[in-house]
Tab-separated table of C-alpha atoms and ligand atoms in Angstrom:
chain	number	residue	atom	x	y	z
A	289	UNK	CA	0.329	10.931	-27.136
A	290	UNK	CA	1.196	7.111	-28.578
A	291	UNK	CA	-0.408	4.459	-26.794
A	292	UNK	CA	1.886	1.027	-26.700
A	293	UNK	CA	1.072	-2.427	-26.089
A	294	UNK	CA	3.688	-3.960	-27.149
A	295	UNK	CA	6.836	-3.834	-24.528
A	296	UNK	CA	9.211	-4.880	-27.928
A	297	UNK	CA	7.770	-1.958	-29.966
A	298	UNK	CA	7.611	0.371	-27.038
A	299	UNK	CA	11.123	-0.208	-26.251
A	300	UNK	CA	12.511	0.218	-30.131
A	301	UNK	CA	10.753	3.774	-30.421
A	302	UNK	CA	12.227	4.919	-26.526
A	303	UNK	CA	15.651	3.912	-27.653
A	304	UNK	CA	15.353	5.793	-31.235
A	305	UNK	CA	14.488	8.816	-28.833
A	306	UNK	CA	17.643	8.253	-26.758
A	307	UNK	CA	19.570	8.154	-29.323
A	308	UNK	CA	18.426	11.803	-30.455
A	309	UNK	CA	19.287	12.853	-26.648
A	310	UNK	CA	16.306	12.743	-25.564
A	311	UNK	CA	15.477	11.782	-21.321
A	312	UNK	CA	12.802	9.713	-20.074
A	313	UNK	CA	11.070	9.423	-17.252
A	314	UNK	CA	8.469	7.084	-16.402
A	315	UNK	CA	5.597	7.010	-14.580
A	316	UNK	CA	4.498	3.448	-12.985
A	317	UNK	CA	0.737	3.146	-12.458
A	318	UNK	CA	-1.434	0.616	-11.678
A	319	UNK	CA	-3.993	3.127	-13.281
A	320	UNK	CA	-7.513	4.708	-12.015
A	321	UNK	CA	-5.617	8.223	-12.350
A	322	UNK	CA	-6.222	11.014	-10.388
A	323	UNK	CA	-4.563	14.101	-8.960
A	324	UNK	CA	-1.493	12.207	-7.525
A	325	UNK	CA	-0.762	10.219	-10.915
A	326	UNK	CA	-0.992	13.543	-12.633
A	327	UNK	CA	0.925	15.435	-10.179
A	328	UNK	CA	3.570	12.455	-10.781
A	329	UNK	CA	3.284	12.848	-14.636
A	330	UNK	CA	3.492	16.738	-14.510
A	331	UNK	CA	6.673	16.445	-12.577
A	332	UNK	CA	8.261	13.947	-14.844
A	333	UNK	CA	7.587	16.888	-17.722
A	334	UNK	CA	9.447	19.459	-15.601
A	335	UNK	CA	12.502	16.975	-15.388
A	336	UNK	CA	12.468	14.989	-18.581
A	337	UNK	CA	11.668	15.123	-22.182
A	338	UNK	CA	9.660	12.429	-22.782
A	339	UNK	CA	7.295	11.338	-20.152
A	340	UNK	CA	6.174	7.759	-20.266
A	341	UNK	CA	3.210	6.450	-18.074
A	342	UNK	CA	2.556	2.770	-17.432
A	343	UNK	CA	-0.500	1.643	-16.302
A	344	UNK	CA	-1.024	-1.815	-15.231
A	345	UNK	CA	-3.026	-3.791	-12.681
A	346	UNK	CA	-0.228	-5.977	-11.247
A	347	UNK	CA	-1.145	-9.472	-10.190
A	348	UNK	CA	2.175	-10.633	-8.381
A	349	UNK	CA	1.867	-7.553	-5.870
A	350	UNK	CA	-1.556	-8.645	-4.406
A	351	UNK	CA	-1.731	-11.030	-1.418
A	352	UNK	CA	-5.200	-10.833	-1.248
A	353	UNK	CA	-7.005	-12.054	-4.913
A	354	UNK	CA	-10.375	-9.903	-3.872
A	355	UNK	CA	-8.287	-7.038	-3.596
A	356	UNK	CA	-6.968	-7.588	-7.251
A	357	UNK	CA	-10.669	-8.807	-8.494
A	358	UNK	CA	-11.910	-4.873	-7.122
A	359	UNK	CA	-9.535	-3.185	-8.013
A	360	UNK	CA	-10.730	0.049	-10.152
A	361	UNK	CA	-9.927	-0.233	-14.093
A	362	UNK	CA	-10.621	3.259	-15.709
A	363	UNK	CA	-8.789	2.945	-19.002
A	364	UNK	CA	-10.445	5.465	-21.031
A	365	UNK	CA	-10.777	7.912	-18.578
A	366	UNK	CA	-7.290	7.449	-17.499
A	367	UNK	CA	-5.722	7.488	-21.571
A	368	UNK	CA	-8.248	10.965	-21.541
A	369	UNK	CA	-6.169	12.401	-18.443
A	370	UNK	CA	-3.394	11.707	-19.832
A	371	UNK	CA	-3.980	13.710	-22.904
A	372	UNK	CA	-4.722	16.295	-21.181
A	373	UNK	CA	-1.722	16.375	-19.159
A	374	UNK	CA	0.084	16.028	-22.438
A	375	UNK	CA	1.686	13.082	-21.501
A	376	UNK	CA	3.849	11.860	-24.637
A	377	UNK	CA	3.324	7.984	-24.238
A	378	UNK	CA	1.414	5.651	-22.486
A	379	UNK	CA	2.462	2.027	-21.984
A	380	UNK	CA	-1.118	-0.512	-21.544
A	381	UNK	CA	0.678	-3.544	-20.899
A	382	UNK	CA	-1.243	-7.371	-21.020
A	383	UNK	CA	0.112	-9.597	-18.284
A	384	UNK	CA	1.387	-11.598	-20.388
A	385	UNK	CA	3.594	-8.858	-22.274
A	386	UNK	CA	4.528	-7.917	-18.834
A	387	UNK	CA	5.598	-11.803	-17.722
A	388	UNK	CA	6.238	-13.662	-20.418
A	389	UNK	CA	7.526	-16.712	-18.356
A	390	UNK	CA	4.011	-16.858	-16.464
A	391	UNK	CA	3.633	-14.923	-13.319
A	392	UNK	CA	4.886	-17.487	-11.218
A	393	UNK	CA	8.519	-17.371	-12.303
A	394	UNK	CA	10.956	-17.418	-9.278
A	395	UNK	CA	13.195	-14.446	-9.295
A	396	UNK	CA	13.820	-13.140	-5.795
A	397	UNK	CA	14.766	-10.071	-4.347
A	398	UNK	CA	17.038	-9.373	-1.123
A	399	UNK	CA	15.072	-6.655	0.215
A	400	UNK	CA	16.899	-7.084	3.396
A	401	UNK	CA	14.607	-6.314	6.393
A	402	UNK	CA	12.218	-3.966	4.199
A	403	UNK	CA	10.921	-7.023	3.335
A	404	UNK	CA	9.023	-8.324	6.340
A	405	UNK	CA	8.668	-4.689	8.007
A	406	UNK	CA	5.253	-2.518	7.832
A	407	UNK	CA	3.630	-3.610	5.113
A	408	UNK	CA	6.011	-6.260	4.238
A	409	UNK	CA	4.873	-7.948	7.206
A	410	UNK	CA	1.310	-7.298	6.468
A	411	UNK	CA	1.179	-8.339	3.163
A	412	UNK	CA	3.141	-11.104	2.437
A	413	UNK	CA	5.129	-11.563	-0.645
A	414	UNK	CA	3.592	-7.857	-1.905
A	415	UNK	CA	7.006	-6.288	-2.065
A	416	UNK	CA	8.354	-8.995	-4.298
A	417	UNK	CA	5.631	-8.662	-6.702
A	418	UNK	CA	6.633	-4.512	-7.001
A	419	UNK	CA	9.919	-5.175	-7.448
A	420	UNK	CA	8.610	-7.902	-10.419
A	421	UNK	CA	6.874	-5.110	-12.231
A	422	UNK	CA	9.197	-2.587	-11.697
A	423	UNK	CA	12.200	-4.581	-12.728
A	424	UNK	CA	10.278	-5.387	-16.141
A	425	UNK	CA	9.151	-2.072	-16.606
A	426	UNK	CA	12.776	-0.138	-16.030
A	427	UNK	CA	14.038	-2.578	-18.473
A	428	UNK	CA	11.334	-2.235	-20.717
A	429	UNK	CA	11.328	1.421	-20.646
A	430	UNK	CA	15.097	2.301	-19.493
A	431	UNK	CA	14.046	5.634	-18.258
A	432	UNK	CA	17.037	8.045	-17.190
A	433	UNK	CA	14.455	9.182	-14.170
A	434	UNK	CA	11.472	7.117	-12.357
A	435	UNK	CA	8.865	9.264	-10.732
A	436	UNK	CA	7.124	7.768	-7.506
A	437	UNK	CA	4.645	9.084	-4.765
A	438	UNK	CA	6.083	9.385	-1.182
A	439	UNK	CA	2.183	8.219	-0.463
A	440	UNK	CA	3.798	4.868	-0.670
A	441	UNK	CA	6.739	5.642	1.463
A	442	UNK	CA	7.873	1.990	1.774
A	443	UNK	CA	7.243	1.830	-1.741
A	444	UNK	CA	10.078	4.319	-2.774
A	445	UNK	CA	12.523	2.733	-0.345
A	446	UNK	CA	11.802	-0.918	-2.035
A	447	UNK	CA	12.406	0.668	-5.399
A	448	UNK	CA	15.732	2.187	-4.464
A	449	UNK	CA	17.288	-0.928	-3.206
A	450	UNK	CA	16.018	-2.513	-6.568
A	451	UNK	CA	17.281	0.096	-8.359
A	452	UNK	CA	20.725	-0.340	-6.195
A	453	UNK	CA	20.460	-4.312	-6.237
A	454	UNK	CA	20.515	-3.976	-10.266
A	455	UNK	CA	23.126	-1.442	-10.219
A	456	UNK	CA	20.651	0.710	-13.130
A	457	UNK	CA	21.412	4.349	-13.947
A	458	UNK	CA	18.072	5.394	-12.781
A	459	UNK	CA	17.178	8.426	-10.508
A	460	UNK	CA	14.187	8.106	-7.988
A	461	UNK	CA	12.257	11.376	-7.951
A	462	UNK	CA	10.004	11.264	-5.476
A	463	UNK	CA	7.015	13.388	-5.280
A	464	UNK	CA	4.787	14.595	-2.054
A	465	UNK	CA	1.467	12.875	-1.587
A	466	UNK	CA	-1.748	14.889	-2.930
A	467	UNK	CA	-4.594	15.167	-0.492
A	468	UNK	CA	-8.023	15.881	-0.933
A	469	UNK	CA	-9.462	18.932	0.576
A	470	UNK	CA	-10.134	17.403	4.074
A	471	UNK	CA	-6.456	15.817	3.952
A	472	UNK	CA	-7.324	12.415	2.692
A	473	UNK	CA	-4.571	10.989	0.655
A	474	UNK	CA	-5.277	10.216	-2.638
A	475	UNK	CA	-5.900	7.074	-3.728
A	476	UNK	CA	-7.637	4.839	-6.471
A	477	UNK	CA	-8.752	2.444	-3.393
A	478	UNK	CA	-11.225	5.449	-2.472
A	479	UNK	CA	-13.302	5.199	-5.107
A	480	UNK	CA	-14.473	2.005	-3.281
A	481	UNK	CA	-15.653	4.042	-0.386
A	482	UNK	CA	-19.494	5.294	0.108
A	483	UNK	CA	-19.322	8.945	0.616
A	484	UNK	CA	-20.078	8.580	4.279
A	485	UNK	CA	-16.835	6.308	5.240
A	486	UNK	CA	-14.782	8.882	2.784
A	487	UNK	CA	-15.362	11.547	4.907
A	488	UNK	CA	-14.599	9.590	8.203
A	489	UNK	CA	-10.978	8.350	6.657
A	490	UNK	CA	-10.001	11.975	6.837
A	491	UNK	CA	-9.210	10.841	10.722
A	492	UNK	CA	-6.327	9.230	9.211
A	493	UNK	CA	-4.545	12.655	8.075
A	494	UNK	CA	-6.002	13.646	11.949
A	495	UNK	CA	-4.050	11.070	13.479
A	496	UNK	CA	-1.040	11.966	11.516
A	497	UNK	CA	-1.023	15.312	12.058
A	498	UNK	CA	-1.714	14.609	16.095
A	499	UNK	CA	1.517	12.621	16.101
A	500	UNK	CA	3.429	15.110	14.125
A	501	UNK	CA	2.351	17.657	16.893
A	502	UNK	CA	2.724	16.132	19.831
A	503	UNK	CA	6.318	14.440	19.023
A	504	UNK	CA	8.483	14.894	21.837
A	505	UNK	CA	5.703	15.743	24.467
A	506	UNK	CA	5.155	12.348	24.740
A	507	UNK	CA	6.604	9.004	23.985
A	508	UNK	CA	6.416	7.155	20.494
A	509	UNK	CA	4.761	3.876	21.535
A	510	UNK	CA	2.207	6.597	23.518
A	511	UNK	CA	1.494	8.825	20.161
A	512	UNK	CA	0.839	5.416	18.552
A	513	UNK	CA	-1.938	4.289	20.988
A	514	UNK	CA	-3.715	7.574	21.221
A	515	UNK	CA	-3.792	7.495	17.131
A	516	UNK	CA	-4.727	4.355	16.724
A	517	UNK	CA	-7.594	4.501	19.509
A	518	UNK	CA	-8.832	7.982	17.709
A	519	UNK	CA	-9.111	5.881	14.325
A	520	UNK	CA	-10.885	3.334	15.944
A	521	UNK	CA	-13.076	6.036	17.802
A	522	UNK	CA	-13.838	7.678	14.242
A	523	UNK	CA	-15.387	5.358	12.560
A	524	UNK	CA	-12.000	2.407	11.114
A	525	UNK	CA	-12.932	-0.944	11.507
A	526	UNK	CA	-9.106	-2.258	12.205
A	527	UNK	CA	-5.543	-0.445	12.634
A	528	UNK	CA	-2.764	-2.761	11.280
A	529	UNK	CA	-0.231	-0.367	12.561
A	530	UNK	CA	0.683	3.048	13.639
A	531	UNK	CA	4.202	2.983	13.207
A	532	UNK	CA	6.695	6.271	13.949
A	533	UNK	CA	9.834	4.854	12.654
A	534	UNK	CA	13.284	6.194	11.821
A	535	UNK	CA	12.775	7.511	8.064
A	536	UNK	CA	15.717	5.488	6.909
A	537	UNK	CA	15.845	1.945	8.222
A	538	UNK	CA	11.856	2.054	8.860
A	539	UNK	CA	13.131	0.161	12.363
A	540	UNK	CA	10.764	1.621	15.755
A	541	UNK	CA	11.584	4.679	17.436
A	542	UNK	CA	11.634	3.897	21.709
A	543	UNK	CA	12.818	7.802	22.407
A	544	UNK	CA	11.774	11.194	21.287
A	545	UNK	CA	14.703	12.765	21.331
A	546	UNK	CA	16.644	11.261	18.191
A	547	UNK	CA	18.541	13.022	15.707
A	548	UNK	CA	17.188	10.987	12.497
A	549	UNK	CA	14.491	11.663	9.763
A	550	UNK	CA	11.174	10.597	11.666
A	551	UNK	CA	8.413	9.090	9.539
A	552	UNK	CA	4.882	7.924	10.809
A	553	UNK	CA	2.984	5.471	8.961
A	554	UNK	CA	-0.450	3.854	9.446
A	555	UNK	CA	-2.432	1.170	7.841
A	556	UNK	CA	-6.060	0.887	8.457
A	557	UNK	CA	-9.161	-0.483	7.284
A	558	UNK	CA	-12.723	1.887	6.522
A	559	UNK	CA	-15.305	0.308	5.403
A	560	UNK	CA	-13.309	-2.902	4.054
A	561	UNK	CA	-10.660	-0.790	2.045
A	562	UNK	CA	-7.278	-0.949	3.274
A	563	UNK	CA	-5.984	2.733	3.251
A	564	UNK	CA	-2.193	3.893	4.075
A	565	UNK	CA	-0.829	7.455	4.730
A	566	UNK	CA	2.557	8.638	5.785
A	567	UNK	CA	3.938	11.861	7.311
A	568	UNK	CA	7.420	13.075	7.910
A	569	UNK	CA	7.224	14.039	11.488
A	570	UNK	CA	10.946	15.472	12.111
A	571	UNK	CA	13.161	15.837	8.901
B	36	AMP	P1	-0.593	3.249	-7.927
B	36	AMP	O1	-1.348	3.447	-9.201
B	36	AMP	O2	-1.443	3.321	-6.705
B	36	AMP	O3	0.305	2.033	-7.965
B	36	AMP	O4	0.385	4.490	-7.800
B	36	AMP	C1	1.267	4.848	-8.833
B	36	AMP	C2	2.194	5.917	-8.317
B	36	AMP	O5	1.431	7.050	-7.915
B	36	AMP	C3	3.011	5.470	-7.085
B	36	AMP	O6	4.314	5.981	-7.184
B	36	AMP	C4	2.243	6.102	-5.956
B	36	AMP	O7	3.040	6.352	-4.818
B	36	AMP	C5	1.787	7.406	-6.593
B	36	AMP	N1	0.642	7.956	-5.863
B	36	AMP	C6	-0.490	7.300	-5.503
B	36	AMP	N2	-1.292	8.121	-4.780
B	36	AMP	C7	-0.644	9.307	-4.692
B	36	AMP	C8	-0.945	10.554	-4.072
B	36	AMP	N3	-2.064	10.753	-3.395
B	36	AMP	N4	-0.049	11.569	-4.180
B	36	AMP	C9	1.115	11.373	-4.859
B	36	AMP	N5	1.451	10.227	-5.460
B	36	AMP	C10	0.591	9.206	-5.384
């Protein structure tokens, strides 16, 4: 495994690579790996031949600076997974190899109504910041494939407009969200929780798989008040949303009885830790 800092030296050896025919894929992480990363990384193996895994702590996606101050940096542990995983590089950016200009450079992105939707609309500005990284990243790293988590459903569907927006050769492969045992989703945010709220956020997998069952028994904007009272009811301090949306435009379902891709999606806070989950509900 080679470990780059440098975006100008990681760039020159990816390109040598291409030019012996060699694919990349790459990995995007904001690091404190676990089973989902890896899952991610193993994937990217099966498709490419070079895998590539970034790991950086983004400033410009975090609306809330106490978020960003807390938020878990495991370097060696992660550079350890890694090589275990046989990962071939790993990119350890510094912000300011990563924004040269100074974080506060003014590019914007037309996200179109992604942008103020779900968590667009709950955190302000956050989507912009992804699509700052990721723009930086695909052109640092020009991968022929980009490997993402459908954990952060809205996540993927930013990315592909980016990736449309820019008109880039890149493929989105997206891969299902690893759960704990119990069904909570994965995430480096729940290393933050004591052991006693990480077994109550398991209600949020509950609540997804109630609404997954009981679609078309009873109406949307119903399924979304029973889940979000059972959250409350089991032991989440707040419910941002409980959302069942069509899977495509991310815009509210009224009826049950619609032919699209049906998606629920909750935020919710345990404990002070924001957590979000997904499910497909109809495909
Ligand atoms: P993050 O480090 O949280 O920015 O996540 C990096 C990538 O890993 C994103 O594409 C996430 O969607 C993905 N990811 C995070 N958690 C999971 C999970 N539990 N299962 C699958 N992918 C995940």
């Amino acid at each position: 495994m080679i470990l780059y800092k440098k975006a100008e030296s990681v760039t020159e050896y990816l390109i040598e690579q291409k030019k012996l025919g060699k694919t990349i894929g790459l990995v995007p992480t904001m690091g404190a790996l676990h089973e989902g990363h890896l899952s991610l990384i193993e994937l990217s193996k099966q498709n490419c031949d070079i895998t590539v895994c970034s790991i950086f702590v983004n400033p410009t996606q975090f609306n809330d600076p106490k978020d960003f101050e807390k938020y878990p940096v495991t370097v060696p542990n992660d550079l350890h997974l890694l090589e275990a995983k046989k990962c071939d590089v790993v990119f350890l950016p510094s912000v300011s190899e990563i924004y040269p200009g100074g974080v506060k450079a003014v590019k914007h992105y037309d996200l179109s109504d992604l942008e103020n939707l779900l968590e667009g609309k709950y955190r302000p500005g956050h989507f912009q910041g992804v699509c700052k990284v990721v723009d930086r990243l695909l052109n640092i790293v020009k991968p022929d494939k980009t490997f993402l988590g459908q954990k952060d459903y809205q996540q993927c569907m930013v990315i592909q407009r980016l990736i449309n927006l820019l008109e880039l050769p890149i493929e989105l492969v997206l891969g299902n969200t690893i759960r704990e045992a119990k069904g909570l989703a994965m995430s480096s945010r729940n290393s933050r929780l004591g052991q006693d709220d990480k077994q109550k956020a398991t209600a949020i997998y509950s609540a997804l798989n109630y609404i997954k069952e009981h679609y078309g028994e009873k109406l949307p904007a119903q399924l979304e008040e029973d889940a979000a009272r059972f959250l409350k009811s089991h032991g989440f301090d707040a419910v941002d949303y409980v959302s069942i949306v069509n899977g495509t435009t991310l815009k509210p379902v009224n009826e049950s009885n619609s032919n699209n891709k049906i998606v629920a999606l909750i935020a919710a806070f345990i404990g002070g830790i924001r957590l979000i989950d997904n499910m497909v509900v109809k495909p």
